[in-house]
Structures are given as structure tokens and as C-alpha cells.
XYZ file of C-alpha atoms in Angstrom:
751
model
C 86.356 -65.131 1.058
C 83.898 -62.885 2.848
C 83.734 -59.598 0.972
C 82.783 -56.636 3.073
C 80.881 -54.184 0.962
C 77.843 -52.133 1.802
C 74.639 -54.051 2.421
C 71.949 -53.831 -0.201
C 68.384 -52.846 0.543
C 67.164 -51.221 3.743
C 68.442 -53.784 6.247
C 71.147 -51.587 7.768
C 68.827 -48.613 7.809
C 66.068 -50.573 9.540
C 68.541 -51.605 12.215
C 69.820 -48.063 12.704
C 66.281 -46.676 12.907
C 65.291 -48.778 15.865
C 68.410 -50.059 17.554
C 71.773 -49.068 18.865
C 73.511 -52.334 19.427
C 74.149 -55.299 17.249
C 75.930 -58.509 17.952
C 78.722 -58.344 15.404
C 80.330 -61.623 14.655
C 84.005 -61.640 15.462
C 84.407 -64.575 13.135
C 84.935 -62.424 10.020
C 84.613 -64.421 7.435
C 79.892 -58.054 8.969
C 63.295 -46.315 24.797
C 64.995 -42.349 26.008
C 62.213 -41.145 27.960
C 61.361 -38.301 25.614
C 62.844 -35.051 26.862
C 59.937 -33.032 25.477
C 56.228 -33.534 25.964
C 55.507 -31.746 22.677
C 57.181 -31.964 19.300
C 59.312 -28.873 18.969
C 60.374 -27.418 15.604
C 63.098 -29.539 13.972
C 66.354 -29.118 15.838
C 68.526 -28.879 12.758
C 70.018 -26.436 10.323
C 69.435 -26.556 6.588
C 72.241 -24.519 5.112
C 72.250 -22.716 1.783
C 74.457 -24.528 -0.707
C 75.805 -21.314 -2.186
C 79.543 -21.030 -1.815
C 79.464 -18.440 0.940
C 81.113 -19.466 4.181
C 78.920 -21.395 6.616
C 79.568 -21.837 10.305
C 80.190 -25.440 11.271
C 78.658 -26.067 14.670
C 79.563 -29.183 16.575
C 76.487 -30.546 18.335
C 76.099 -34.005 19.859
C 73.453 -36.203 18.212
C 72.283 -39.585 19.401
C 74.031 -42.461 17.692
C 72.169 -45.297 16.100
C 75.051 -47.320 14.848
C 74.474 -51.065 15.026
C 76.517 -51.674 18.198
C 76.622 -50.707 21.877
C 78.733 -47.620 22.254
C 79.919 -46.271 25.504
C 83.487 -45.014 25.371
C 86.092 -46.411 27.713
C 87.473 -43.111 28.872
C 85.820 -42.014 32.084
C 86.630 -39.121 34.400
C 85.421 -37.794 37.725
C 84.434 -34.155 38.000
C 85.950 -32.580 41.112
C 85.686 -28.838 41.818
C 89.290 -28.361 42.882
C 91.725 -28.470 39.979
C 94.480 -29.853 42.180
C 92.258 -32.562 43.608
C 90.987 -33.379 40.147
C 94.504 -34.002 38.851
C 95.284 -36.200 41.850
C 92.063 -38.171 41.334
C 92.783 -38.769 37.667
C 96.315 -39.915 38.442
C 95.059 -42.278 41.128
C 92.308 -43.595 38.883
C 94.727 -44.189 36.033
C 97.152 -45.934 38.364
C 94.442 -48.239 39.698
C 93.300 -48.961 36.148
C 96.841 -49.805 35.016
C 97.409 -52.054 38.024
C 94.155 -53.903 37.388
C 95.024 -54.278 33.737
C 98.468 -55.617 34.552
C 97.058 -58.014 37.148
C 94.456 -59.411 34.748
C 97.022 -59.919 32.006
C 99.305 -61.770 34.381
C 96.394 -63.888 35.517
C 95.511 -64.730 31.907
C 99.114 -65.613 31.093
C 99.150 -68.025 34.045
C 95.760 -69.487 33.111
C 95.997 -69.760 29.333
C 98.517 -72.623 29.372
C 95.848 -75.084 30.488
C 93.844 -74.398 27.308
C 96.748 -74.318 24.856
C 96.580 -77.885 23.499
C 92.804 -77.893 23.136
C 92.823 -74.429 21.566
C 95.282 -75.666 18.952
C 93.133 -78.707 18.125
C 89.972 -76.615 17.829
C 91.698 -74.073 15.566
C 92.824 -76.839 13.234
C 89.310 -78.271 13.074
C 87.707 -74.882 12.356
C 90.234 -74.171 9.606
C 89.516 -77.570 8.085
C 85.784 -76.833 8.026
C 86.424 -73.352 6.705
C 88.348 -74.756 3.742
C 85.636 -77.336 3.147
C 82.565 -75.132 3.313
C 83.761 -71.650 2.385
C 83.204 -72.051 -1.315
C 83.289 -69.126 -3.711
C 79.782 -67.889 -4.408
C 81.405 -64.991 -6.200
C 82.048 -61.604 -4.682
C 79.101 -59.190 -4.730
C 79.006 -57.505 -8.132
C 78.057 -53.905 -8.880
C 76.929 -53.749 -12.498
C 76.790 -50.517 -14.489
C 75.838 -51.172 -18.086
C 78.618 -53.285 -19.569
C 80.939 -52.812 -16.587
C 81.065 -54.914 -13.437
C 82.868 -53.801 -10.267
C 83.759 -56.188 -7.449
C 86.063 -56.447 -4.438
C 88.341 -59.255 -3.325
C 91.249 -59.331 -0.873
C 91.349 -55.573 -0.407
C 91.348 -54.850 -4.161
C 88.592 -53.449 -6.380
C 88.406 -54.868 -9.881
C 86.661 -53.899 -13.105
C 85.536 -56.431 -15.702
C 83.126 -56.589 -18.605
C 79.740 -58.168 -17.957
C 79.933 -60.527 -20.935
C 83.624 -61.371 -20.616
C 83.923 -65.134 -20.188
C 87.606 -64.843 -19.224
C 87.573 -64.301 -15.454
C 91.244 -63.381 -15.558
C 90.617 -60.408 -17.831
C 90.098 -57.743 -15.171
C 91.566 -54.346 -14.339
C 92.686 -53.442 -10.822
C 91.261 -50.048 -9.837
C 92.246 -49.895 -6.187
C 94.368 -51.759 -3.644
C 94.562 -51.129 0.099
C 98.047 -52.632 0.158
C 99.351 -50.239 -2.495
C 98.208 -47.335 -0.312
C 99.954 -48.800 2.718
C 96.617 -49.722 4.315
C 96.945 -53.494 4.477
C 95.212 -53.607 7.880
C 92.114 -51.819 6.525
C 89.079 -53.388 4.904
C 86.714 -51.979 2.303
C 83.398 -51.069 3.899
C 81.447 -49.404 1.065
C 81.841 -48.738 -2.652
C 79.935 -46.062 -4.568
C 80.396 -45.463 -8.313
C 79.445 -42.071 -9.799
C 76.657 -42.206 -12.436
C 79.088 -41.583 -15.325
C 81.657 -43.994 -13.792
C 84.372 -41.315 -13.750
C 84.740 -41.449 -9.961
C 84.633 -44.148 -7.312
C 84.213 -43.459 -3.591
C 85.463 -46.105 -1.150
C 85.241 -46.179 2.635
C 87.993 -47.928 4.580
C 87.968 -49.056 8.189
C 90.821 -50.413 10.252
C 90.348 -53.550 12.318
C 91.633 -51.731 15.413
C 89.869 -48.391 15.048
C 86.371 -46.965 14.756
C 87.516 -44.291 12.317
C 86.333 -44.589 8.714
C 88.132 -42.882 5.832
C 86.617 -42.168 2.427
C 88.950 -42.330 -0.587
C 87.742 -40.889 -3.898
C 89.407 -42.353 -7.001
C 89.344 -40.725 -10.421
C 88.900 -43.614 -12.812
C 90.379 -43.975 -16.261
C 93.281 -45.759 -17.891
C 95.396 -44.999 -14.830
C 93.164 -44.558 -11.718
C 94.460 -41.974 -9.258
C 93.477 -40.863 -5.757
C 91.524 -37.621 -6.157
C 90.693 -36.920 -2.518
C 90.818 -38.438 0.974
C 88.131 -37.491 3.518
C 88.606 -38.632 7.134
C 85.827 -39.552 9.565
C 83.076 -40.376 7.074
C 80.160 -42.667 7.914
C 77.866 -42.723 4.856
C 78.136 -41.204 1.373
C 76.310 -41.148 -1.977
C 76.792 -39.554 -5.393
C 74.114 -36.991 -6.245
C 75.470 -36.395 -9.744
C 78.545 -37.301 -11.773
C 80.775 -35.003 -9.711
C 78.810 -34.120 -6.545
C 79.211 -36.327 -3.462
C 77.152 -35.994 -0.285
C 78.526 -37.517 2.921
C 78.066 -37.533 6.686
C 80.926 -36.814 9.050
C 81.447 -38.932 12.142
C 82.976 -37.663 15.360
C 83.238 -39.610 18.593
C 80.885 -42.303 17.227
C 78.239 -39.741 16.297
C 77.000 -38.363 12.974
C 75.399 -34.928 12.951
C 76.590 -33.152 9.797
C 75.910 -33.656 6.098
C 78.408 -32.151 3.673
C 78.632 -31.832 -0.090
C 81.837 -31.824 -2.138
C 82.381 -31.321 -5.872
C 85.167 -32.590 -8.136
C 84.921 -30.495 -11.317
C 84.894 -26.764 -11.972
C 85.146 -25.188 -8.525
C 86.236 -27.924 -6.130
C 84.496 -26.977 -2.900
C 83.138 -28.643 0.200
C 80.092 -27.208 1.962
C 78.060 -28.025 5.048
C 74.461 -28.742 4.012
C 72.694 -29.946 7.163
C 73.449 -30.241 10.854
C 71.454 -32.045 13.566
C 71.237 -30.531 17.031
C 69.204 -33.094 18.957
C 71.490 -35.406 20.938
C 69.142 -38.343 20.408
C 69.388 -38.310 16.610
C 71.898 -39.772 14.161
C 72.194 -38.708 10.526
C 73.002 -40.773 7.446
C 72.641 -40.587 3.669
C 70.683 -42.962 1.431
C 70.064 -42.946 -2.320
C 66.718 -44.008 -3.736
C 66.887 -47.055 -5.961
C 66.044 -45.107 -9.121
C 68.790 -42.552 -8.265
C 66.277 -39.728 -8.389
C 66.844 -38.490 -4.821
C 69.281 -38.626 -1.964
C 67.620 -38.825 1.427
C 69.058 -37.196 4.533
C 67.804 -39.432 7.325
C 67.825 -38.120 10.875
C 66.776 -40.853 13.281
C 66.502 -41.552 16.953
C 65.461 -45.044 17.979
C 61.798 -44.078 18.000
C 61.466 -41.092 15.666
C 62.546 -40.160 12.118
C 62.800 -37.151 9.853
C 63.756 -37.275 6.160
C 64.899 -34.526 3.789
C 65.111 -34.993 0.006
C 68.010 -33.855 -2.166
C 66.999 -33.622 -5.834
C 69.783 -35.303 -7.805
C 68.794 -33.248 -10.877
C 69.553 -30.090 -8.889
C 71.917 -31.055 -6.039
C 72.643 -27.427 -5.056
C 68.994 -26.762 -4.250
C 67.995 -26.748 -0.585
C 66.815 -30.174 0.683
C 63.029 -30.541 0.991
C 61.372 -31.897 4.142
C 59.157 -34.971 3.665
C 57.486 -35.005 7.086
C 58.537 -33.226 10.279
C 59.611 -35.535 13.058
C 56.681 -36.812 15.047
C 57.324 -38.606 18.314
C 57.069 -42.373 17.887
C 56.894 -42.344 14.078
C 59.781 -43.984 12.225
C 59.898 -43.714 8.454
C 62.182 -44.210 5.471
C 61.610 -43.065 1.904
C 61.987 -44.644 -1.533
C 60.860 -43.215 -4.884
C 59.049 -44.614 -7.909
C 57.178 -42.880 -10.752
C 56.930 -39.471 -9.041
C 55.590 -41.008 -5.833
C 57.294 -41.545 -2.505
C 57.042 -45.036 -1.057
C 57.324 -44.763 2.688
C 58.233 -47.573 5.052
C 56.838 -46.443 8.384
C 55.487 -47.328 11.817
C 52.753 -44.676 11.506
C 49.281 -45.880 12.478
C 48.061 -48.884 14.417
C 49.501 -51.326 15.092
C 52.911 -49.674 15.503
C 54.644 -52.123 13.168
C 56.158 -51.453 9.759
C 53.828 -50.668 6.853
C 54.468 -49.663 3.262
C 52.654 -46.430 2.342
C 52.876 -43.917 -0.497
C 52.353 -40.201 -1.088
C 52.816 -37.672 -3.916
C 56.141 -35.841 -3.916
C 54.404 -32.463 -4.011
C 52.309 -33.233 -0.899
C 54.355 -35.684 1.144
C 52.953 -34.826 4.582
C 51.700 -37.595 6.841
C 48.061 -36.637 6.176
C 48.537 -37.779 2.568
C 50.118 -41.161 3.276
C 48.122 -44.031 1.761
C 48.502 -47.643 2.839
C 50.013 -50.043 0.297
C 50.785 -53.072 2.483
C 50.750 -53.867 6.206
C 52.646 -56.704 7.887
C 50.829 -59.484 9.692
C 50.948 -59.694 13.472
C 54.235 -60.921 15.010
C 56.054 -60.591 11.688
C 59.550 -59.142 11.444
C 60.554 -57.107 8.395
C 64.162 -58.122 7.807
C 64.823 -56.309 4.541
C 63.087 -54.552 1.666
C 64.177 -53.878 -1.912
C 62.446 -51.628 -4.461
C 62.399 -52.350 -8.184
C 60.734 -50.537 -11.068
C 57.519 -52.591 -10.974
C 57.908 -54.639 -7.796
C 58.836 -54.468 -4.142
C 60.322 -57.456 -2.336
C 59.963 -57.866 1.427
C 62.056 -60.365 3.362
C 60.007 -61.441 6.379
C 60.365 -63.631 9.442
C 57.442 -65.128 11.340
C 57.899 -67.601 14.212
C 61.344 -68.464 12.905
C 60.110 -69.204 9.382
C 61.425 -67.037 6.546
C 59.168 -65.686 3.795
C 59.503 -63.664 0.622
C 56.623 -61.304 -0.171
C 56.572 -59.895 -3.707
C 54.360 -56.840 -4.223
C 53.492 -56.054 -7.835
C 52.797 -52.386 -8.540
C 51.381 -53.361 -11.937
C 48.861 -56.052 -10.967
C 48.462 -54.730 -7.390
C 48.942 -58.269 -6.078
C 51.054 -59.810 -3.321
C 52.708 -63.200 -3.675
C 54.015 -64.878 -0.499
C 56.707 -67.541 -0.832
C 57.737 -69.769 2.035
C 61.495 -70.305 2.037
C 63.256 -73.566 3.041
C 62.621 -74.486 6.671
C 66.331 -74.881 7.458
C 67.022 -71.228 6.596
C 67.496 -68.778 9.470
C 69.105 -65.755 7.795
C 68.819 -63.743 4.555
C 71.593 -61.870 2.815
C 70.311 -59.640 0.037
C 72.761 -59.019 -2.800
C 73.347 -55.653 -4.419
C 70.997 -54.654 -7.262
C 72.121 -51.245 -8.516
C 69.757 -51.332 -11.511
C 66.166 -50.955 -10.320
C 64.926 -52.206 -13.702
C 66.458 -55.658 -13.255
C 64.143 -58.649 -13.723
C 65.736 -60.833 -11.029
C 66.394 -60.442 -7.295
C 69.356 -62.385 -5.879
C 69.885 -63.340 -2.235
C 71.503 -65.980 -0.043
C 70.049 -68.178 2.698
C 72.001 -69.628 5.582
C 71.811 -70.919 9.167
C 74.417 -71.396 11.918
C 75.125 -74.895 10.581
C 74.218 -74.489 6.889
C 76.654 -72.721 4.519
C 75.131 -69.984 2.329
C 73.081 -71.027 -0.681
C 72.292 -68.572 -3.467
C 68.726 -68.095 -4.672
C 67.081 -65.914 -7.290
C 63.525 -64.694 -7.676
C 62.453 -64.014 -11.258
C 59.802 -61.319 -11.706
C 59.079 -62.518 -15.250
C 58.560 -66.169 -14.302
C 57.199 -65.471 -10.798
C 59.242 -68.245 -9.267
C 62.148 -68.965 -6.939
C 65.282 -70.578 -8.341
C 68.128 -72.148 -6.374
C 71.415 -71.144 -7.975
C 73.804 -74.074 -8.457
C 76.947 -71.958 -8.617
C 79.179 -74.617 -7.111
C 78.645 -77.987 -5.532
C 78.063 -77.368 -1.827
C 78.562 -80.169 0.694
C 75.106 -81.052 1.974
C 74.600 -81.011 5.736
C 72.522 -84.131 6.335
C 73.256 -85.039 9.940
C 71.829 -81.937 11.638
C 68.273 -81.780 12.920
C 66.545 -78.396 13.329
C 63.719 -78.006 15.855
C 61.643 -74.957 16.787
C 60.166 -74.854 20.298
C 58.005 -72.406 22.250
C 58.735 -71.758 25.926
C 56.052 -70.306 28.191
C 57.452 -67.313 30.067
C 56.393 -65.999 33.460
C 53.517 -63.961 31.983
C 52.399 -66.838 29.687
C 54.067 -65.287 26.612
C 55.362 -67.941 24.211
C 59.060 -67.459 23.436
C 60.585 -69.078 20.303
C 63.694 -71.273 20.520
C 65.626 -72.649 17.555
C 67.501 -75.872 18.337
C 70.134 -77.768 16.337
C 71.580 -81.169 17.176
C 73.220 -84.152 15.515
C 70.626 -86.591 14.198
C 72.863 -89.497 15.201
C 73.165 -88.384 18.817
C 71.655 -90.583 21.488
C 70.928 -89.780 25.121
C 70.501 -86.098 24.395
C 69.974 -85.413 28.087
C 73.687 -86.137 28.585
C 74.947 -83.984 25.732
C 76.531 -80.555 26.222
C 74.220 -77.663 25.397
C 75.290 -74.186 24.265
C 72.547 -71.565 24.699
C 72.710 -68.237 22.825
C 70.930 -65.050 23.917
C 70.889 -61.349 23.064
C 67.547 -59.592 23.698
C 68.197 -55.876 23.131
C 67.670 -53.014 20.663
C 65.215 -54.986 18.535
C 68.096 -56.953 17.029
C 67.746 -60.622 16.127
C 70.267 -63.194 17.261
C 73.025 -63.689 14.693
C 72.179 -66.980 12.996
C 74.438 -66.868 9.955
C 76.791 -69.752 9.163
C 79.773 -70.306 11.463
C 82.222 -73.153 11.036
C 82.612 -73.548 14.795
C 78.865 -74.170 15.193
C 79.029 -76.980 12.676
C 82.055 -78.379 14.498
C 80.092 -78.468 17.745
C 77.207 -80.290 16.052
C 79.605 -82.885 14.641
C 81.066 -83.413 18.112
C 77.707 -84.001 19.742
C 76.761 -80.602 21.117
C 73.241 -79.181 21.126
C 72.860 -75.546 20.037
C 69.906 -73.455 21.201
C 69.031 -69.892 20.164
C 66.598 -68.181 22.548
C 64.660 -65.400 20.795
C 63.723 -63.493 23.942
C 61.865 -60.203 24.189
C 63.998 -57.133 23.685
C 65.183 -58.615 20.395
C 63.284 -58.146 17.164
C 62.378 -61.654 16.033
C 58.619 -61.055 16.319
C 58.504 -57.428 15.222
C 58.737 -54.022 16.879
C 56.399 -54.896 19.747
C 58.675 -57.792 20.688
C 61.410 -55.223 21.216
C 59.187 -52.793 23.129
C 58.109 -55.600 25.450
C 61.733 -56.167 26.447
C 63.233 -52.703 26.876
C 63.151 -49.982 29.542
C 60.648 -50.935 32.264
C 60.013 -54.269 30.479
C 63.646 -55.395 30.546
C 62.952 -58.140 33.092
C 60.742 -59.886 30.520
C 63.882 -60.878 28.646
C 65.332 -62.444 31.784
C 62.108 -64.349 32.484
C 62.089 -65.521 28.852
C 65.670 -66.792 29.030
C 64.985 -68.693 32.232
C 61.858 -70.287 30.716
C 63.753 -71.275 27.556
C 66.560 -73.058 29.417
C 64.130 -74.863 31.686
C 62.057 -76.033 28.718
C 65.165 -77.339 26.960
C 66.032 -79.409 30.021
C 62.434 -80.599 30.401
C 62.481 -81.732 26.768
C 65.477 -83.921 27.515
C 67.947 -81.628 25.808
C 70.935 -81.736 28.173
C 70.755 -80.744 31.850
C 72.156 -77.897 33.985
C 75.585 -79.385 34.670
C 76.167 -79.807 30.924
C 74.759 -76.396 29.907
C 76.751 -73.340 28.807
C 75.550 -69.853 27.903
C 77.016 -67.532 25.251
C 76.325 -63.819 24.838
C 77.986 -60.715 23.433
C 77.772 -56.972 23.968
C 74.310 -55.980 25.333
C 73.455 -59.685 25.534
C 75.730 -59.652 28.576
C 72.955 -57.930 30.538
C 70.620 -60.940 30.406
C 73.446 -63.484 30.683
C 74.929 -61.716 33.707
C 71.502 -61.281 35.301
C 70.766 -65.013 34.925
C 74.070 -65.840 36.640
C 72.846 -63.828 39.616
C 69.263 -65.118 39.754
C 69.523 -68.711 38.503
C 73.160 -69.854 38.599
C 72.041 -73.457 39.049
C 70.742 -73.578 35.459
C 74.168 -73.321 33.817
C 77.679 -74.647 34.291
C 79.723 -72.166 32.238
C 79.383 -68.821 30.453
C 81.355 -67.156 27.645
C 80.901 -63.408 27.205
C 82.289 -61.274 24.405
C 82.735 -57.550 25.139
C 79.768 -57.756 27.556
C 77.697 -54.863 28.865
C 77.457 -55.747 32.552
C 77.381 -52.407 34.394
C 74.146 -50.799 33.211
C 73.439 -48.534 36.177
C 76.831 -46.841 36.466
C 77.078 -46.403 32.706
C 73.629 -44.838 32.370
C 74.471 -42.394 35.167
C 77.458 -41.028 33.250
C 76.058 -38.417 30.883
C 79.574 -37.296 29.919
C 79.851 -40.519 27.936
C 78.953 -39.482 24.397
C 76.008 -41.813 23.822
C 74.388 -42.168 27.228
C 71.499 -39.838 26.369
C 70.336 -41.726 23.274
C 70.819 -45.034 25.100
C 68.070 -44.002 27.505
C 65.523 -45.086 24.902
C 66.618 -48.670 25.528
C 67.432 -48.675 29.248
C 65.691 -45.635 30.738
C 67.043 -42.540 32.508
C 68.120 -43.325 36.096
C 69.173 -39.704 36.710
C 65.737 -38.237 36.004
C 63.587 -41.053 37.374
C 64.232 -42.663 40.756
C 61.834 -45.493 39.921
C 63.846 -46.199 36.784
C 67.065 -46.123 38.799
C 65.719 -48.709 41.243
C 64.453 -50.876 38.396
C 67.810 -50.902 36.580
C 69.515 -51.682 39.856
C 67.197 -54.674 40.333
C 68.606 -56.527 37.298
C 71.997 -54.914 36.547
C 74.579 -57.767 36.565
C 77.243 -55.783 38.440
C 74.857 -54.451 41.094
C 73.446 -57.879 42.011
C 76.568 -59.986 42.486
C 76.456 -61.755 45.846
C 78.216 -64.649 47.617
C 76.681 -67.780 46.072
C 77.637 -70.613 43.715
C 78.394 -69.173 40.273
C 79.049 -70.827 36.929
C 82.548 -70.491 35.506
C 82.850 -67.390 33.321
C 85.209 -66.543 30.456
C 85.139 -62.913 29.282
C 86.898 -61.445 26.273
C 87.288 -57.659 26.317
C 89.188 -55.194 24.161
C 91.508 -52.556 25.542
C 90.574 -50.068 22.820
C 86.850 -50.847 22.735
C 85.028 -47.517 22.444
C 81.602 -49.084 22.929
C 81.954 -51.032 26.168
C 83.898 -49.380 29.027
C 86.748 -51.710 29.958
C 86.742 -50.230 33.460
C 83.221 -51.601 33.988
C 84.268 -55.083 32.850
C 87.288 -54.979 35.178
C 85.112 -54.007 38.142
C 82.621 -56.745 37.300
C 85.302 -59.455 37.152
C 86.876 -58.346 40.432
C 83.528 -58.303 42.242
C 82.433 -61.647 40.760
C 85.668 -63.376 41.805
C 85.396 -62.011 45.322
C 81.778 -63.176 45.670
C 82.628 -66.672 44.452
C 85.598 -66.949 46.826
C 83.590 -65.538 49.748
C 80.938 -68.193 49.223
C 83.524 -70.963 48.985
C 85.236 -69.816 52.199
C 81.925 -69.764 54.087
C 80.916 -73.259 53.083
C 82.822 -76.472 53.496
C 80.447 -78.911 51.850
C 82.090 -81.769 50.046
C 82.171 -81.330 46.299
C 82.009 -77.539 46.358
C 83.688 -76.128 43.272
C 85.241 -72.728 42.905
C 84.296 -71.387 39.471
C 86.949 -70.146 37.082
C 86.473 -66.430 36.417
C 88.747 -65.553 33.508
C 89.233 -62.221 31.756
C 91.091 -62.193 28.444
C 91.924 -58.589 27.503
C 92.959 -58.139 23.897
C 95.262 -55.235 23.112
C 94.185 -55.287 19.462
C 90.795 -55.552 17.848
C 87.655 -53.538 18.429
C 84.037 -54.170 19.313
C 83.084 -55.551 15.914
C 86.134 -56.113 13.774
C 88.991 -58.567 14.125
C 91.357 -60.116 11.657
C 90.631 -63.688 10.611
C 93.534 -64.969 12.702
C 92.510 -63.011 15.817
C 88.886 -64.076 15.538
C 89.897 -67.692 15.004
C 92.066 -67.588 18.129
C 89.251 -66.000 20.131
C 86.643 -68.574 19.097
C 89.079 -71.411 19.789
C 89.839 -70.066 23.279
C 86.123 -69.806 24.080
C 85.425 -73.380 22.979
C 88.510 -74.723 24.730
C 87.275 -73.111 27.954
C 83.790 -74.600 27.565
C 85.133 -78.058 26.835
C 87.423 -77.926 29.852
C 84.510 -76.917 32.063
C 82.327 -79.702 30.683
C 85.076 -82.270 30.158
C 83.546 -84.762 32.554
C 80.849 -85.361 29.944
C 82.488 -84.197 26.737
C 85.947 -85.694 26.325
C 87.299 -84.197 23.118
C 90.181 -86.388 22.079
C 93.291 -85.216 20.287
C 92.071 -86.756 17.041
C 88.669 -85.060 17.063
C 86.498 -87.960 18.245
C 82.876 -87.266 19.077
C 81.699 -86.358 22.531
C 80.878 -89.289 24.740
């Protein structure tokens, strides 16, 4: 079972600092042109924590959540009230008619995929049962007590209790009538008298925080709606950020003993910034982090005196991102300050924390991605990625040495486990790849070595070959590709190829284990992951070289990758499919317009395909902060023309297109459904126009299919819904490529 609790370390924070979109796996098994030429005084309020009444201003910050976020609701501003009402009614009517038409079309189309979808579902479930072994749910250890979550319940056990059945149930979503919600975060108060839990529904973006008073009979003490992040400052003082319309701008504090009050502590007024709360590993400070995608500002809350005004670490400086940890009365600062503009670990005294006092501790090598970082009492562990290879760097604060450990070559992803005690002598993490189930590892600080944890016998994947290639892009830049294929496959040039791409927000392609990827390998497919610019696989510069006015680099990279794969004898265009999700739809859709001959079929999941129209709509809540990734077409005509040159929707034309299957969500707040509907309509018309103008023998009319799901959201689906979605995608691809990949009813390999 995949337990959804808060991620350990700084991984989520690193993503939120620099990106706004993340490809979130549906298979659940989790740059703005600066508006000011000078740095103005901080646009925020620090409010006195005395119990006098404080005004609560609602100001729109920029969001840096790890997904693409434009809301679906769009309106047209018309001066006349009467005309405006008529326009809205007409727009809504057109929208409803389009929605109805697409649903009818899907109902008529889906029957052809029914049998294959059923077979694929059965195969994925079989693999899921075989490879989803129990590594043990993430444990939160406090002294002798261990807290963990399974199946929507939170349990308490004793650390040394050998009887796994001897546990107490502290919380159950089902008992509260919230069976459709999942547990997102758990925070235990220092004295273990209170437990704060955040819950999120699979069909909503809203997050609710439930505070439980623990004891012999745990009870619900308080429920706080619309909470994004939260941390305990003391035994009975909780700090949290409120979320409204996908934005976080306010930090509040609430107490649970003596006078039970809630007060506003901080509010952010710059629309480009998003606020969250983090606790230092030694529990000495809470940090209020206000971040845009390029700039940070951190305030410290002293946990020994949580009612004292927060203290500023360093005023926001354009282009400088930083995050703060604490150890032995010094601040350890992870920052992009200095040259090159990649992450570095620096330190400064608490009393003089300004940027002029920052001293370098460790700098990353060129083209190295910092994936995660974890602080311990005498060590710091960095999880790094360089040219697809994963490394573990252990920095000793005692010996002032750095040990670099190369991790297994098959590994593509880390997952750091929770380590609440910063004095622990061991760091635990898991390694995985799209076709390798997670394996648990431990690094021992005492023994200075890496240990593979043999928790349970894991079936060994022996028939999959992993290859790393470099494609030369248009400007001679070398672009990494990770390739997987069955070692027993012959005539690879005739095998079906599934290419994956993302290339936005500095986010890496999702390369964690998926049963369906292993199924494809077993059935003869080749899988390729193209790490194009705009993503973050080679560090922050790799992202900068693929955003705003450099966005075309990602398209050139994708084209070069696919061509190299074919040149290397890995499939050919008529057997090649392309998969992308969310902002990855920009590059996938652009390639369909510029090089449709390279691919036969495309599957898109909640794709962003209408960049220009979306970035023109400033009434959408997150358009302003999105300008840091795409540019501002309203303020810059050159930018407008550039976006128009690659925007998938703007460049559809009558020509041969690959077949396209799109899954969208009616209640998706991050990708406007209206834009997806317009894209599908225009794409179908272009394909039909081309077919009607040509009468060459063998011309094929591509299938353009839109599957609109009434339930689900941009990142969260139930297991059953996600299984159905994956099966539909693969059934579509196999139908499109069935002339070379005949999947039989009994699961025989591809011919």
C-alpha cells in the first residue's frame, strides 16, 4: 500500500521554490518578467502576536504548488451589464453543448477499446499484487512511540514491541465520514498530546486540517479548513498557512491550552509569492518561507518564544532563492546566491544572518541536480543526480569531509524516508525506476557505509536492459535519454516505442516504479524518457535554458531525442507513441504540429495546450506568477509573438496528424477544460480538412479522442479510477499500433 504522508527532507520545498507544475502520477499507488527593476521593501505584513484584533487582508500571492494551476472558470468582461449576462449565458450554453457532444463521442468510441482495456487492467493488477510488497509504512518515531498510517488510519505502537498486532488506532477517516479523503501530512506536538492531520479529497483541491487531542480516548479538538502547511512551534501552539483559490498568503497561529485563540501572524502581498511553513530538523525554529519561482525570503519563529515577532533572515533579493536549516546556533542556508547560479550550502550566525555573512560550505558540481537534502546533528546528506546517475554525498560537520557514494546504476529515483530525530545515526531511503520496484537502503554514519535492507524478498527484474543515450540538439547541446527494453527482444527497430517528455518548471520526469511500465517491457515495448531542457535533470541552468524565450529549446531537444532513438535502431516512426501530462502537453502538442511524421500516436493527460490564451487572462488566479515560466504576452509584444510561434493550439493546421487520446477532468482547477475542448475541436477539423483535400491511397484519418472524467482532479485519483485511466491509454496505443503489436487475449508478447 502506498502511504501518503508528508515528504521528508527539502524535496517538496525545492520543487516549490523553483517550479509551479509537477507531473503527478495518476497511478496512486504522490521566468515572470520581474515587475520591478529594483527590489522594493518586503511586500508583507508582520503582525504583532498579542491578542488584539488584527485586520485580515486578502491579497493574491503567486502560487508555487507542484502542479500547473489555471482555473477552469473563465469569463468575458463586457461593459454593459445586460450584454455581459447574455454573453455568459451563451458561453455556458456553448460549453455545455461541447461537453455533451464530447461525452457522446466518447461513449460511441469507447466500445472498441473495452476488451483490451479489461485485459490490460487484469495484467496490471496481477503485477501490482506481485511487486507491491510491504516495505512498511513510513514511521514517525518519538522516543518509545512510533506513529504510522495505513488505509486511512493512524496507529500508535511501541518501538520495541515485537507484536505487530499490538497497536492503538488514533484516527480513522472512515469513522469521521471521510472515506474518500486521504491523509496528506501528520505532525505530532513535541509532548505528543496533540496530533495535526491534513486531509485531501480525491475530487477537490481543498485541504482540511484536523487536530486530535491524544490520550486514552483520542478526540477531535479542532477542524481548520483550507490549510496548506502546518507545524507545531511548542506543545500547544500550531502555526499554519491558509489556502484560498490555490494560493497561500497568510500565516496564522492557534493555541490549544489556556486562552484558545487564533491570530494572523504574517501576510504576503506580492502576487508572485507563495507562503509555507517549515520546521528546522532540530525543532529550534519554524521558518516562514515566502517564495516566487526565482526569489525567496525567510522569517524565523523562535520555538522557545512562539509569540515573539518573526525575525527576517535576509530580505528578498531578485534571483536569489534560499532555504534555512539550523544547527548549533548557526543557520545552514541552501541557496542559489553567487556564481554559478546553482544550489550551494552556506552558513551564517543567527545574530548576523544577512547575505554579506554567508560562508560557503559546499557547492555542487556543474550539471548536477540537487534532488533532496537532509540535516542531521553532525552530518548533512545530499541526494544528487548527474547525467542520469544517482549519488549520495555525505558532509561531515565534525571532520569537515565529503564522501560521495555512487548508487546502483539501475536506480532513477530517490524517496527519502522520514527522520524526525536529527540525532539518529542512520539515514533511510528507497531507490526505484519505472521498471524496478522500490528497494530500501540505509546509510550508517557510524560505519560510513551503504546497506541494502532485505525487508522482504523482492522479485528481481532480470530481463530489462537500461541504456543512457545523449542526443545532439539543434544548438549542439547534448540531451540525456534513459531507455528501457526487454533483453530478450530481437529486431528492436520493429518494436513499439513509448516516448515520455515533460520539460517545464525545472521538474524531472517522473521515473518511479509503475506496474504498467513493467507490463510494457514484458510485452516487447521500448520505453524512452527524454530529459529535455526546461526540466531540472541537469540543474537550475537546464531549466533556465528551456523556459520563457528559451522554450523552443525543449522542442528541439525532443525532436533530436526521437530521431536519435530511430537512428539507433530503436523502433521507427510508425511504431512510435508519445506520452505527456500537464505542462508536458506544450512540447508534445508542439511536436505534433512541427514533426507529425515522427510519431504514430499520442496520449495526453490533463494537457496544457493553449498557452497564449491562458497567459493573456490575468483574471485567472495564477497567470501572473506563471509568467516566470512562459513570459508576459500582455506586456511584451515580442513575447506574445514567441509564445504564438510554438503554442500547440495556435499552430494547428491541415496536415497529417498522429492519433491523439486526451484525458481531461471536468473539475480540474489547474488546466482550463475550455482550452482542451477548443484544442480538440480545432485539431479534429484540421485533420478532416487535410483528409478531404487529399485523395492519396493509404491516407489515414487520425483518431482524436477526448475522455472527460467527471470525477478526479489534476493530481489525485482513486486506485480504481487511475487503473481504468492507464488501461484506456494503453488500449488506445495498442489499437493504434496493432499492425505491429498484436496483444493476444492471453497476454502473449508483441510480435
